């Protein structure tokens, strides 16, 4: 049965785990402002300040009330632009989320630092840029810093009111188990959310991490929902990656393995279901992720105004269990 677009709900608010915080069912990812992600090699390939303002305005008008950024996106340019937008627009009820711990070096390599001193210094700078930080996440795990030191720094920032809550990103099952156990043993605040990659082409978290996320009632906001654009019609029927696209610019950095003949065959099969439902491939991929039982809100990062169409489509359809399973079965 085709979805009833006319009666479909607008952007809903959903609980962020058991935190008591309500957020929009999609999150705006500002990782393309100033570059693509954190690497110095992708600077200048993302959105400039004016384009960043346009996407932020469009996200807010669509009903998205969460902005996700990082102190390392675009060498700090993302936080700066988001901060200027917040100052100029003064949106009421916006949730500002940023991350710390990932360092981009001039030679293109990346370092990790979740020491207490680094967290404190970078948080002060993030607050200076953004005005306030509601949700503060560790961007990566740092094997050289004791987890106790990191969690104590986050918990102290929450106690002081410098942040509202904190979360973790890019963690596996063992790391999340250790984080939660350590916080409990030391009487520290727990993280309230996990930000990892999940999409139809990367379902790694389903095996172990997501059952723990659900059991512990944590929020889960997955990034890269369209696998760098592979989960769309863009590369079907022999179309090559366009110059400047995420796959062309950062395929080996962030989307390795997604663009392959085997995956494109699966995307072509997904297109058949999308046509039945009068959806685009990307709209269906977003709806599948949004309706995943462990997902709170996917992070979307349109680079053009037209790319919001997939989000609008996803807002207008709720997949029933049968259609959700049909899509899942293609990407076992």
mmCIF file of C-alpha atoms in Angstrom, residues 55-323:
data_model
loop_
_atom_site.group_PDB
_atom_site.id
_atom_site.type_symbol
_atom_site.label_atom_id
_atom_site.label_comp_id
_atom_site.label_asym_id
_atom_site.label_seq_id
_atom_site.Cartn_x
_atom_site.Cartn_y
_atom_site.Cartn_z
ATOM 1 C CA UNK A 55 21.365 24.389 5.475
ATOM 2 C CA UNK A 56 20.965 25.372 9.137
ATOM 3 C CA UNK A 57 18.005 27.615 8.273
ATOM 4 C CA UNK A 58 16.425 24.816 6.245
ATOM 5 C CA UNK A 59 16.939 22.291 9.036
ATOM 6 C CA UNK A 60 15.307 24.595 11.579
ATOM 7 C CA UNK A 61 12.391 25.372 9.262
ATOM 8 C CA UNK A 62 11.850 21.642 8.770
ATOM 9 C CA UNK A 63 11.528 21.164 12.521
ATOM 10 C CA UNK A 64 14.987 19.817 13.375
ATOM 11 C CA UNK A 65 16.032 21.121 16.785
ATOM 12 C CA UNK A 66 19.404 19.374 17.240
ATOM 13 C CA UNK A 67 22.691 20.475 15.676
ATOM 14 C CA UNK A 68 25.591 18.042 15.785
ATOM 15 C CA UNK A 69 29.110 19.375 15.323
ATOM 16 C CA UNK A 70 32.668 18.838 16.606
ATOM 17 C CA UNK A 71 35.641 20.945 17.565
ATOM 18 C CA UNK A 72 37.584 19.233 14.762
ATOM 19 C CA UNK A 73 35.137 19.476 11.849
ATOM 20 C CA UNK A 74 36.661 21.667 9.172
ATOM 21 C CA UNK A 75 39.484 22.573 11.544
ATOM 22 C CA UNK A 76 36.979 24.254 13.848
ATOM 23 C CA UNK A 77 35.125 26.102 11.095
ATOM 24 C CA UNK A 78 31.957 24.077 11.688
ATOM 25 C CA UNK A 79 31.683 25.187 15.318
ATOM 26 C CA UNK A 80 32.422 28.775 14.340
ATOM 27 C CA UNK A 81 29.710 28.888 11.674
ATOM 28 C CA UNK A 82 27.183 27.119 13.884
ATOM 29 C CA UNK A 83 27.995 29.585 16.648
ATOM 30 C CA UNK A 84 27.443 32.584 14.382
ATOM 31 C CA UNK A 85 24.145 31.092 13.209
ATOM 32 C CA UNK A 86 23.012 30.545 16.801
ATOM 33 C CA UNK A 87 23.971 34.121 17.698
ATOM 34 C CA UNK A 88 22.226 35.626 14.675
ATOM 35 C CA UNK A 89 19.093 33.465 14.599
ATOM 36 C CA UNK A 90 18.679 32.848 18.360
ATOM 37 C CA UNK A 91 16.520 29.745 17.833
ATOM 38 C CA UNK A 92 14.471 28.886 20.894
ATOM 39 C CA UNK A 93 14.808 25.332 22.177
ATOM 40 C CA UNK A 94 17.755 24.281 20.025
ATOM 41 C CA UNK A 95 19.918 21.442 21.350
ATOM 42 C CA UNK A 96 23.622 22.008 20.640
ATOM 43 C CA UNK A 97 25.803 18.906 20.503
ATOM 44 C CA UNK A 98 29.553 18.907 19.924
ATOM 45 C CA UNK A 99 32.430 16.477 20.289
ATOM 46 C CA UNK A 100 36.007 16.422 21.588
ATOM 47 C CA UNK A 101 39.003 14.130 21.435
ATOM 48 C CA UNK A 102 39.876 13.860 17.750
ATOM 49 C CA UNK A 103 42.832 15.924 16.560
ATOM 50 C CA UNK A 104 43.601 16.555 12.885
ATOM 51 C CA UNK A 105 47.286 17.071 12.173
ATOM 52 C CA UNK A 106 48.632 19.133 9.244
ATOM 53 C CA UNK A 107 50.043 16.008 7.555
ATOM 54 C CA UNK A 108 46.550 14.516 7.330
ATOM 55 C CA UNK A 109 46.974 12.067 10.189
ATOM 56 C CA UNK A 110 44.737 12.115 13.219
ATOM 57 C CA UNK A 111 45.440 11.909 16.933
ATOM 58 C CA UNK A 112 43.317 11.215 19.991
ATOM 59 C CA UNK A 113 43.272 13.023 23.309
ATOM 60 C CA UNK A 114 40.639 12.558 26.003
ATOM 61 C CA UNK A 115 42.808 13.666 28.900
ATOM 62 C CA UNK A 116 41.118 15.869 31.492
ATOM 63 C CA UNK A 117 43.183 18.928 30.562
ATOM 64 C CA UNK A 118 42.406 18.587 26.864
ATOM 65 C CA UNK A 119 38.688 18.130 27.529
ATOM 66 C CA UNK A 120 38.585 21.203 29.767
ATOM 67 C CA UNK A 121 40.491 23.406 27.316
ATOM 68 C CA UNK A 122 38.514 22.320 24.268
ATOM 69 C CA UNK A 123 35.177 22.602 26.056
ATOM 70 C CA UNK A 124 35.976 26.193 27.018
ATOM 71 C CA UNK A 125 36.766 26.940 23.383
ATOM 72 C CA UNK A 126 33.608 25.187 22.148
ATOM 73 C CA UNK A 127 31.469 27.212 24.556
ATOM 74 C CA UNK A 128 33.196 30.386 23.374
ATOM 75 C CA UNK A 129 32.354 29.493 19.774
ATOM 76 C CA UNK A 130 28.863 28.075 20.282
ATOM 77 C CA UNK A 131 27.564 30.017 23.273
ATOM 78 C CA UNK A 132 26.508 26.862 25.094
ATOM 79 C CA UNK A 133 26.868 23.082 24.873
ATOM 80 C CA UNK A 134 23.892 20.879 25.731
ATOM 81 C CA UNK A 135 25.388 17.527 24.787
ATOM 82 C CA UNK A 136 29.159 16.928 24.851
ATOM 83 C CA UNK A 137 30.490 13.726 23.313
ATOM 84 C CA UNK A 138 33.815 11.960 23.152
ATOM 85 C CA UNK A 139 34.535 11.822 19.424
ATOM 86 C CA UNK A 140 36.729 8.727 19.604
ATOM 87 C CA UNK A 141 38.197 6.528 22.310
ATOM 88 C CA UNK A 142 41.692 7.369 23.563
ATOM 89 C CA UNK A 143 43.744 4.268 24.500
ATOM 90 C CA UNK A 144 46.444 6.425 26.115
ATOM 91 C CA UNK A 145 44.180 8.058 28.716
ATOM 92 C CA UNK A 146 42.597 6.053 31.555
ATOM 93 C CA UNK A 147 38.847 5.863 31.070
ATOM 94 C CA UNK A 148 38.405 7.009 34.679
ATOM 95 C CA UNK A 149 40.125 10.306 33.909
ATOM 96 C CA UNK A 150 37.967 10.916 30.855
ATOM 97 C CA UNK A 151 34.684 10.120 32.582
ATOM 98 C CA UNK A 152 35.575 12.204 35.626
ATOM 99 C CA UNK A 153 36.244 15.177 33.336
ATOM 100 C CA UNK A 154 32.893 14.792 31.565
ATOM 101 C CA UNK A 155 31.042 14.254 34.837
ATOM 102 C CA UNK A 156 32.690 17.310 36.408
ATOM 103 C CA UNK A 157 31.665 19.430 33.413
ATOM 104 C CA UNK A 158 28.087 18.266 33.905
ATOM 105 C CA UNK A 159 28.197 18.983 37.648
ATOM 106 C CA UNK A 160 29.518 22.482 37.018
ATOM 107 C CA UNK A 161 26.746 23.245 34.528
ATOM 108 C CA UNK A 162 29.221 23.735 31.674
ATOM 109 C CA UNK A 163 27.326 21.070 29.729
ATOM 110 C CA UNK A 164 23.873 19.579 30.054
ATOM 111 C CA UNK A 165 24.852 15.932 29.549
ATOM 112 C CA UNK A 166 27.489 13.895 27.778
ATOM 113 C CA UNK A 167 27.676 10.993 25.386
ATOM 114 C CA UNK A 168 30.105 8.829 23.440
ATOM 115 C CA UNK A 169 30.815 8.325 19.754
ATOM 116 C CA UNK A 170 32.578 5.630 17.735
ATOM 117 C CA UNK A 171 32.493 3.011 20.480
ATOM 118 C CA UNK A 172 32.213 -0.757 20.258
ATOM 119 C CA UNK A 173 30.406 -3.078 22.639
ATOM 120 C CA UNK A 174 33.372 -3.737 24.952
ATOM 121 C CA UNK A 175 34.187 -0.032 25.196
ATOM 122 C CA UNK A 176 30.606 0.929 26.011
ATOM 123 C CA UNK A 177 30.381 -1.795 28.649
ATOM 124 C CA UNK A 178 33.567 -0.475 30.256
ATOM 125 C CA UNK A 179 32.339 3.123 30.173
ATOM 126 C CA UNK A 180 29.028 2.301 31.836
ATOM 127 C CA UNK A 181 30.616 0.030 34.444
ATOM 128 C CA UNK A 182 33.286 2.583 35.320
ATOM 129 C CA UNK A 183 30.772 5.404 35.663
ATOM 130 C CA UNK A 184 28.625 3.285 37.981
ATOM 131 C CA UNK A 185 31.528 2.069 40.106
ATOM 132 C CA UNK A 186 32.831 5.594 40.638
ATOM 133 C CA UNK A 187 29.464 7.245 41.153
ATOM 134 C CA UNK A 188 29.836 9.419 38.053
ATOM 135 C CA UNK A 189 27.241 10.640 35.597
ATOM 136 C CA UNK A 190 26.568 8.141 32.846
ATOM 137 C CA UNK A 191 26.597 9.016 29.162
ATOM 138 C CA UNK A 192 23.066 9.436 27.850
ATOM 139 C CA UNK A 193 23.675 8.843 24.144
ATOM 140 C CA UNK A 194 25.763 6.934 21.617
ATOM 141 C CA UNK A 195 26.667 8.304 18.185
ATOM 142 C CA UNK A 196 27.941 5.578 15.865
ATOM 143 C CA UNK A 197 27.643 4.745 12.196
ATOM 144 C CA UNK A 198 24.618 2.714 11.150
ATOM 145 C CA UNK A 199 23.032 2.364 7.742
ATOM 146 C CA UNK A 200 21.797 -0.410 5.475
ATOM 147 C CA UNK A 201 25.356 -1.082 4.271
ATOM 148 C CA UNK A 202 26.916 -1.044 7.736
ATOM 149 C CA UNK A 203 24.826 -2.833 10.349
ATOM 150 C CA UNK A 204 27.741 -3.815 12.600
ATOM 151 C CA UNK A 205 26.183 -2.331 15.733
ATOM 152 C CA UNK A 206 23.110 -4.564 15.477
ATOM 153 C CA UNK A 207 24.978 -7.661 16.610
ATOM 154 C CA UNK A 208 26.057 -6.569 20.080
ATOM 155 C CA UNK A 209 26.083 -2.873 20.803
ATOM 156 C CA UNK A 210 22.480 -2.005 20.032
ATOM 157 C CA UNK A 211 20.995 -4.593 22.414
ATOM 158 C CA UNK A 212 23.060 -2.975 25.186
ATOM 159 C CA UNK A 213 21.986 0.507 24.105
ATOM 160 C CA UNK A 214 18.346 -0.533 24.340
ATOM 161 C CA UNK A 215 18.778 -2.388 27.631
ATOM 162 C CA UNK A 216 20.489 0.612 29.229
ATOM 163 C CA UNK A 217 17.931 3.022 27.708
ATOM 164 C CA UNK A 218 20.518 5.164 25.956
ATOM 165 C CA UNK A 219 19.823 7.449 23.041
ATOM 166 C CA UNK A 220 21.293 6.364 19.696
ATOM 167 C CA UNK A 221 21.888 8.898 16.914
ATOM 168 C CA UNK A 222 23.552 7.214 13.928
ATOM 169 C CA UNK A 223 25.609 9.118 11.374
ATOM 170 C CA UNK A 224 26.250 8.416 7.673
ATOM 171 C CA UNK A 225 22.666 7.208 7.089
ATOM 172 C CA UNK A 226 23.068 7.153 3.289
ATOM 173 C CA UNK A 227 26.600 5.702 3.221
ATOM 174 C CA UNK A 228 28.065 8.758 1.538
ATOM 175 C CA UNK A 229 25.294 8.809 -1.059
ATOM 176 C CA UNK A 230 25.592 5.174 -2.148
ATOM 177 C CA UNK A 231 22.122 4.564 -0.694
ATOM 178 C CA UNK A 232 20.477 6.639 -3.408
ATOM 179 C CA UNK A 233 19.878 6.479 -7.143
ATOM 180 C CA UNK A 234 23.042 8.495 -7.730
ATOM 181 C CA UNK A 235 25.339 5.596 -8.608
ATOM 182 C CA UNK A 236 22.892 3.181 -10.178
ATOM 183 C CA UNK A 237 22.794 2.189 -13.843
ATOM 184 C CA UNK A 238 26.530 2.661 -14.248
ATOM 185 C CA UNK A 239 26.737 6.288 -13.120
ATOM 186 C CA UNK A 240 30.239 7.086 -11.804
ATOM 187 C CA UNK A 241 30.952 9.215 -8.700
ATOM 188 C CA UNK A 242 30.645 12.892 -9.529
ATOM 189 C CA UNK A 243 33.560 15.240 -8.937
ATOM 190 C CA UNK A 244 33.226 16.815 -5.510
ATOM 191 C CA UNK A 245 30.884 14.120 -4.176
ATOM 192 C CA UNK A 246 31.568 12.503 -0.806
ATOM 193 C CA UNK A 247 32.598 9.237 -2.468
ATOM 194 C CA UNK A 248 34.944 11.019 -4.883
ATOM 195 C CA UNK A 249 36.511 13.228 -2.212
ATOM 196 C CA UNK A 250 36.447 11.082 0.918
ATOM 197 C CA UNK A 251 35.533 7.570 -0.203
ATOM 198 C CA UNK A 252 38.663 5.951 1.214
ATOM 199 C CA UNK A 253 38.540 8.038 4.394
ATOM 200 C CA UNK A 254 34.972 7.687 5.621
ATOM 201 C CA UNK A 255 33.066 5.430 3.224
ATOM 202 C CA UNK A 256 35.504 2.654 2.394
ATOM 203 C CA UNK A 257 33.839 -0.411 0.927
ATOM 204 C CA UNK A 258 30.439 1.185 0.358
ATOM 205 C CA UNK A 259 30.856 1.911 -3.352
ATOM 206 C CA UNK A 260 31.117 -1.569 -4.856
ATOM 207 C CA UNK A 261 29.307 -3.609 -7.537
ATOM 208 C CA UNK A 262 27.876 -5.940 -4.895
ATOM 209 C CA UNK A 263 26.423 -3.081 -2.871
ATOM 210 C CA UNK A 264 25.040 -1.335 -5.928
ATOM 211 C CA UNK A 265 23.151 -4.516 -6.815
ATOM 212 C CA UNK A 266 21.516 -4.373 -3.381
ATOM 213 C CA UNK A 267 20.688 -0.694 -3.843
ATOM 214 C CA UNK A 268 19.079 -1.531 -7.198
ATOM 215 C CA UNK A 269 16.878 -4.090 -5.412
ATOM 216 C CA UNK A 270 16.032 -1.441 -2.815
ATOM 217 C CA UNK A 271 14.926 0.820 -5.657
ATOM 218 C CA UNK A 272 12.210 -1.677 -6.598
ATOM 219 C CA UNK A 273 10.654 -1.460 -3.126
ATOM 220 C CA UNK A 274 11.053 2.320 -3.153
ATOM 221 C CA UNK A 275 9.122 2.538 -6.406
ATOM 222 C CA UNK A 276 6.311 0.435 -4.922
ATOM 223 C CA UNK A 277 6.056 2.911 -2.052
ATOM 224 C CA UNK A 278 6.432 5.992 -4.286
ATOM 225 C CA UNK A 279 9.679 6.906 -2.548
ATOM 226 C CA UNK A 280 13.216 7.627 -3.647
ATOM 227 C CA UNK A 281 15.921 5.170 -2.610
ATOM 228 C CA UNK A 282 17.386 7.685 -0.180
ATOM 229 C CA UNK A 283 13.962 8.479 1.278
ATOM 230 C CA UNK A 284 13.348 4.786 1.905
ATOM 231 C CA UNK A 285 16.824 4.275 3.385
ATOM 232 C CA UNK A 286 16.207 7.140 5.818
ATOM 233 C CA UNK A 287 12.758 5.840 6.730
ATOM 234 C CA UNK A 288 14.209 2.377 7.408
ATOM 235 C CA UNK A 289 16.829 3.848 9.732
ATOM 236 C CA UNK A 290 14.432 6.221 11.478
ATOM 237 C CA UNK A 291 12.039 3.328 12.118
ATOM 238 C CA UNK A 292 14.774 1.004 13.419
ATOM 239 C CA UNK A 293 13.759 -0.039 16.956
ATOM 240 C CA UNK A 294 17.120 0.969 18.474
ATOM 241 C CA UNK A 295 17.445 4.336 16.708
ATOM 242 C CA UNK A 296 16.475 7.623 18.341
ATOM 243 C CA UNK A 297 17.191 10.016 15.480
ATOM 244 C CA UNK A 298 19.464 9.685 12.419
ATOM 245 C CA UNK A 299 21.939 12.467 11.685
ATOM 246 C CA UNK A 300 21.419 13.956 8.224
ATOM 247 C CA UNK A 301 23.777 16.348 6.474
ATOM 248 C CA UNK A 302 22.366 17.570 3.140
ATOM 249 C CA UNK A 303 24.861 19.508 1.049
ATOM 250 C CA UNK A 304 22.168 21.078 -1.150
ATOM 251 C CA UNK A 305 18.606 22.268 -0.613
ATOM 252 C CA UNK A 306 17.360 19.546 -2.957
ATOM 253 C CA UNK A 307 18.804 16.829 -0.742
ATOM 254 C CA UNK A 308 16.267 17.685 1.962
ATOM 255 C CA UNK A 309 13.660 16.014 -0.257
ATOM 256 C CA UNK A 310 14.738 12.587 1.027
ATOM 257 C CA UNK A 311 14.187 13.719 4.611
ATOM 258 C CA UNK A 312 10.765 15.111 3.721
ATOM 259 C CA UNK A 313 9.849 11.797 2.113
ATOM 260 C CA UNK A 314 10.928 9.875 5.199
ATOM 261 C CA UNK A 315 8.791 12.157 7.367
ATOM 262 C CA UNK A 316 5.733 11.255 5.309
ATOM 263 C CA UNK A 317 5.954 7.485 5.627
ATOM 264 C CA UNK A 318 6.062 5.018 8.516
ATOM 265 C CA UNK A 319 7.225 1.569 7.466
ATOM 266 C CA UNK A 320 5.176 -1.312 8.821
ATOM 267 C CA UNK A 321 6.976 -4.406 10.091
ATOM 268 C CA UNK A 322 6.604 -6.201 6.778
ATOM 269 C CA UNK A 323 8.156 -3.447 4.665
#
